[in-house]
mmCIF file of C-alpha atoms and ligand atoms in Angstrom:
data_model
loop_
_atom_site.group_PDB
_atom_site.id
_atom_site.type_symbol
_atom_site.label_atom_id
_atom_site.label_comp_id
_atom_site.label_asym_id
_atom_site.label_seq_id
_atom_site.Cartn_x
_atom_site.Cartn_y
_atom_site.Cartn_z
ATOM 1 C CA UNK A 101 41.822 -80.497 68.446
ATOM 2 C CA UNK A 102 43.427 -82.503 71.229
ATOM 3 C CA UNK A 103 47.113 -81.834 70.525
ATOM 4 C CA UNK A 104 48.127 -78.581 72.160
ATOM 5 C CA UNK A 105 51.458 -76.758 72.072
ATOM 6 C CA UNK A 106 52.348 -73.719 74.204
ATOM 7 C CA UNK A 107 55.078 -71.340 73.054
ATOM 8 C CA UNK A 108 57.044 -68.569 74.766
ATOM 9 C CA UNK A 109 60.555 -67.209 74.169
ATOM 10 C CA UNK A 110 62.781 -69.362 76.346
ATOM 11 C CA UNK A 111 60.493 -72.304 77.266
ATOM 12 C CA UNK A 112 61.606 -71.950 80.890
ATOM 13 C CA UNK A 113 58.943 -69.635 82.399
ATOM 14 C CA UNK A 114 55.539 -69.130 80.760
ATOM 15 C CA UNK A 115 55.031 -72.077 78.415
ATOM 16 C CA UNK A 116 56.252 -74.804 80.824
ATOM 17 C CA UNK A 117 53.874 -73.420 83.461
ATOM 18 C CA UNK A 118 51.038 -73.615 80.908
ATOM 19 C CA UNK A 119 52.077 -77.179 80.011
ATOM 20 C CA UNK A 120 52.095 -78.220 83.680
ATOM 21 C CA UNK A 121 48.741 -76.594 84.405
ATOM 22 C CA UNK A 122 47.025 -78.190 81.413
ATOM 23 C CA UNK A 123 48.549 -81.623 82.105
ATOM 24 C CA UNK A 124 47.277 -81.369 85.685
ATOM 25 C CA UNK A 125 43.766 -80.413 84.602
ATOM 26 C CA UNK A 126 43.610 -83.059 81.847
ATOM 27 C CA UNK A 127 44.513 -85.723 84.405
ATOM 28 C CA UNK A 128 41.994 -84.352 86.906
ATOM 29 C CA UNK A 129 39.156 -84.474 84.347
ATOM 30 C CA UNK A 130 40.303 -87.725 82.706
ATOM 31 C CA UNK A 131 40.804 -86.131 79.284
ATOM 32 C CA UNK A 132 43.188 -87.490 76.667
ATOM 33 C CA UNK A 133 45.367 -84.646 75.409
ATOM 34 C CA UNK A 134 48.799 -84.422 73.835
ATOM 35 C CA UNK A 135 50.466 -81.422 75.510
ATOM 36 C CA UNK A 136 53.905 -79.907 75.047
ATOM 37 C CA UNK A 137 55.689 -76.559 75.245
ATOM 38 C CA UNK A 138 58.575 -74.971 73.325
ATOM 39 C CA UNK A 139 60.452 -71.710 72.950
ATOM 40 C CA UNK A 140 61.097 -69.650 69.835
ATOM 41 C CA UNK A 141 64.685 -69.217 71.068
ATOM 42 C CA UNK A 142 67.315 -71.871 71.691
ATOM 43 C CA UNK A 143 69.193 -70.178 74.578
ATOM 44 C CA UNK A 144 67.697 -72.422 77.256
ATOM 45 C CA UNK A 145 67.229 -75.635 75.263
ATOM 46 C CA UNK A 146 68.006 -78.669 77.409
ATOM 47 C CA UNK A 147 67.360 -76.818 80.684
ATOM 48 C CA UNK A 148 64.685 -77.425 83.291
ATOM 49 C CA UNK A 149 62.212 -74.584 83.965
ATOM 50 C CA UNK A 150 63.316 -71.459 85.835
ATOM 51 C CA UNK A 151 63.336 -72.105 89.618
ATOM 52 C CA UNK A 152 60.740 -69.380 90.178
ATOM 53 C CA UNK A 153 58.347 -71.048 87.711
ATOM 54 C CA UNK A 154 58.930 -74.420 89.362
ATOM 55 C CA UNK A 155 58.273 -72.979 92.833
ATOM 56 C CA UNK A 156 55.129 -71.142 91.749
ATOM 57 C CA UNK A 157 53.732 -74.330 90.194
ATOM 58 C CA UNK A 158 54.813 -76.486 93.154
ATOM 59 C CA UNK A 159 53.028 -74.143 95.580
ATOM 60 C CA UNK A 160 49.834 -74.937 93.612
ATOM 61 C CA UNK A 161 50.476 -78.681 93.629
ATOM 62 C CA UNK A 162 51.982 -79.008 90.129
ATOM 63 C CA UNK A 163 55.440 -80.484 89.466
ATOM 64 C CA UNK A 164 57.123 -78.995 86.394
ATOM 65 C CA UNK A 165 60.682 -79.526 87.654
ATOM 66 C CA UNK A 166 61.503 -82.275 85.159
ATOM 67 C CA UNK A 167 60.303 -80.582 81.986
ATOM 68 C CA UNK A 168 63.089 -79.894 79.502
ATOM 69 C CA UNK A 169 63.173 -76.823 77.267
ATOM 70 C CA UNK A 170 63.389 -77.192 73.495
ATOM 71 C CA UNK A 171 63.125 -74.895 70.498
ATOM 72 C CA UNK A 172 60.111 -75.006 68.164
ATOM 73 C CA UNK A 173 60.580 -76.885 64.872
ATOM 74 C CA UNK A 174 58.641 -76.983 61.611
ATOM 75 C CA UNK A 175 57.403 -80.482 62.569
ATOM 76 C CA UNK A 176 55.467 -78.965 65.477
ATOM 77 C CA UNK A 177 53.014 -77.474 62.992
ATOM 78 C CA UNK A 178 52.104 -81.002 61.837
ATOM 79 C CA UNK A 179 52.255 -82.620 65.282
ATOM 80 C CA UNK A 180 49.878 -80.207 67.037
ATOM 81 C CA UNK A 181 46.356 -78.953 66.342
ATOM 82 C CA UNK A 182 46.613 -75.677 68.255
ATOM 83 C CA UNK A 183 49.707 -73.595 68.939
ATOM 84 C CA UNK A 184 49.129 -71.077 71.721
ATOM 85 C CA UNK A 185 51.664 -68.244 71.968
ATOM 86 C CA UNK A 186 52.473 -65.980 74.915
ATOM 87 C CA UNK A 187 52.804 -62.582 73.236
ATOM 88 C CA UNK A 188 53.270 -60.665 69.984
ATOM 89 C CA UNK A 189 57.021 -61.305 69.734
ATOM 90 C CA UNK A 190 56.421 -65.026 70.089
ATOM 91 C CA UNK A 191 53.503 -64.872 67.641
ATOM 92 C CA UNK A 192 55.741 -63.272 65.000
ATOM 93 C CA UNK A 193 58.511 -65.805 65.606
ATOM 94 C CA UNK A 194 56.135 -68.744 65.271
ATOM 95 C CA UNK A 195 54.233 -67.472 62.244
ATOM 96 C CA UNK A 196 57.549 -66.843 60.466
ATOM 97 C CA UNK A 197 58.149 -70.601 60.608
ATOM 98 C CA UNK A 198 54.709 -71.558 59.271
ATOM 99 C CA UNK A 199 55.004 -73.088 55.808
ATOM 100 C CA UNK A 200 51.403 -72.564 54.743
ATOM 101 C CA UNK A 201 48.049 -71.024 55.631
ATOM 102 C CA UNK A 202 46.872 -74.164 57.415
ATOM 103 C CA UNK A 203 49.862 -73.992 59.766
ATOM 104 C CA UNK A 204 49.370 -70.269 60.377
ATOM 105 C CA UNK A 205 45.707 -70.796 61.278
ATOM 106 C CA UNK A 206 46.762 -73.085 64.127
ATOM 107 C CA UNK A 207 48.544 -70.205 65.890
ATOM 108 C CA UNK A 208 46.694 -68.048 68.413
ATOM 109 C CA UNK A 209 47.428 -66.043 71.544
ATOM 110 C CA UNK A 210 46.962 -68.006 74.788
ATOM 111 C CA UNK A 211 44.939 -65.209 76.368
ATOM 112 C CA UNK A 212 42.479 -65.125 73.458
ATOM 113 C CA UNK A 213 41.027 -68.206 75.170
ATOM 114 C CA UNK A 214 39.895 -65.868 77.968
ATOM 115 C CA UNK A 215 39.542 -62.537 76.129
ATOM 116 C CA UNK A 216 38.815 -63.429 72.493
ATOM 117 C CA UNK A 217 40.464 -61.363 69.759
ATOM 118 C CA UNK A 218 42.286 -58.944 72.109
ATOM 119 C CA UNK A 219 45.701 -60.587 71.552
ATOM 120 C CA UNK A 220 46.603 -59.796 75.183
ATOM 121 C CA UNK A 221 50.148 -60.785 76.147
ATOM 122 C CA UNK A 222 51.111 -63.090 78.956
ATOM 123 C CA UNK A 223 53.779 -60.773 80.423
ATOM 124 C CA UNK A 224 57.330 -62.087 80.448
ATOM 125 C CA UNK A 225 58.165 -62.635 84.152
ATOM 126 C CA UNK A 226 61.835 -63.517 83.570
ATOM 127 C CA UNK A 227 63.363 -60.188 84.614
ATOM 128 C CA UNK A 228 61.033 -59.605 87.588
ATOM 129 C CA UNK A 229 60.226 -61.171 90.956
ATOM 130 C CA UNK A 230 58.186 -64.165 92.037
ATOM 131 C CA UNK A 231 54.994 -62.073 92.091
ATOM 132 C CA UNK A 232 55.189 -61.820 88.302
ATOM 133 C CA UNK A 233 55.270 -65.610 88.061
ATOM 134 C CA UNK A 234 52.232 -65.894 90.331
ATOM 135 C CA UNK A 235 50.287 -63.420 88.204
ATOM 136 C CA UNK A 236 51.263 -65.325 85.053
ATOM 137 C CA UNK A 237 50.254 -68.631 86.653
ATOM 138 C CA UNK A 238 46.769 -67.276 87.388
ATOM 139 C CA UNK A 239 46.372 -66.009 83.807
ATOM 140 C CA UNK A 240 47.491 -69.357 82.374
ATOM 141 C CA UNK A 241 45.234 -71.250 84.770
ATOM 142 C CA UNK A 242 42.174 -69.405 83.409
ATOM 143 C CA UNK A 243 43.233 -70.037 79.811
ATOM 144 C CA UNK A 244 43.810 -73.745 80.481
ATOM 145 C CA UNK A 245 40.415 -74.046 82.143
ATOM 146 C CA UNK A 246 38.874 -72.768 78.899
ATOM 147 C CA UNK A 247 40.789 -75.400 76.907
ATOM 148 C CA UNK A 248 39.393 -78.078 79.231
ATOM 149 C CA UNK A 249 35.834 -76.817 78.715
ATOM 150 C CA UNK A 250 36.322 -76.834 74.931
ATOM 151 C CA UNK A 251 37.747 -80.371 74.968
ATOM 152 C CA UNK A 252 35.031 -81.677 77.303
ATOM 153 C CA UNK A 253 32.465 -80.621 74.711
ATOM 154 C CA UNK A 254 34.173 -82.755 72.073
ATOM 155 C CA UNK A 255 35.314 -85.917 73.928
HETATM 156 P P1 4NP B 168 59.877 -67.361 78.870
HETATM 157 O O1 4NP B 168 60.798 -66.305 79.647
HETATM 158 O O2 4NP B 168 59.849 -66.920 77.429
HETATM 159 O O3 4NP B 168 58.541 -67.217 79.529
HETATM 160 O O4 4NP B 168 60.529 -68.717 79.068
HETATM 161 C C1 4NP B 168 62.077 -65.957 79.235
HETATM 162 C C2 4NP B 168 63.137 -66.742 79.571
HETATM 163 C C3 4NP B 168 64.419 -66.365 79.185
HETATM 164 C C4 4NP B 168 64.611 -65.209 78.455
HETATM 165 C C5 4NP B 168 63.534 -64.418 78.107
HETATM 166 C C6 4NP B 168 62.255 -64.794 78.496
HETATM 167 N N1 4NP B 168 65.932 -64.822 78.092
HETATM 168 O O5 4NP B 168 66.092 -63.717 77.556
HETATM 169 O O6 4NP B 168 66.886 -65.588 78.331
#
């Protein structure tokens, strides 16, 4: 369960922050993880993260400035063990691409790591201010800490 993919809509705000946070923690704890992030949409493919996401992460000591957005593909269901989605819209978009039950079972809401079974969204900060990004960062940080605890129990 060591290959983890984060998914949001554009792959420029929420999921790259989650990727950066988990990469940072995995390095800190010396854990071997394959980590990536994607969007269900293609609008921002090829772009670096939104400047507000980059600043929020940088203020907490994490550099996500060089990540590059891409759109999810069917191969991602084979290449990752867990696919964590930001909200219901993203969940629906991802599950629509799943070819079988095994793929579908890999998909879960990111915040279910913190509040199991509630399917709580990570709110989309794109149309708001920097405070929305900071709130999202804190939510993702908690979720990533739970992933680290799970992995530590298996490595
Ligand atoms: P993200 O945020 O899904 O967290 O990367 C968004 C980025 C761009 C758009 C929507 C959400 N957009 O509509 O372009």
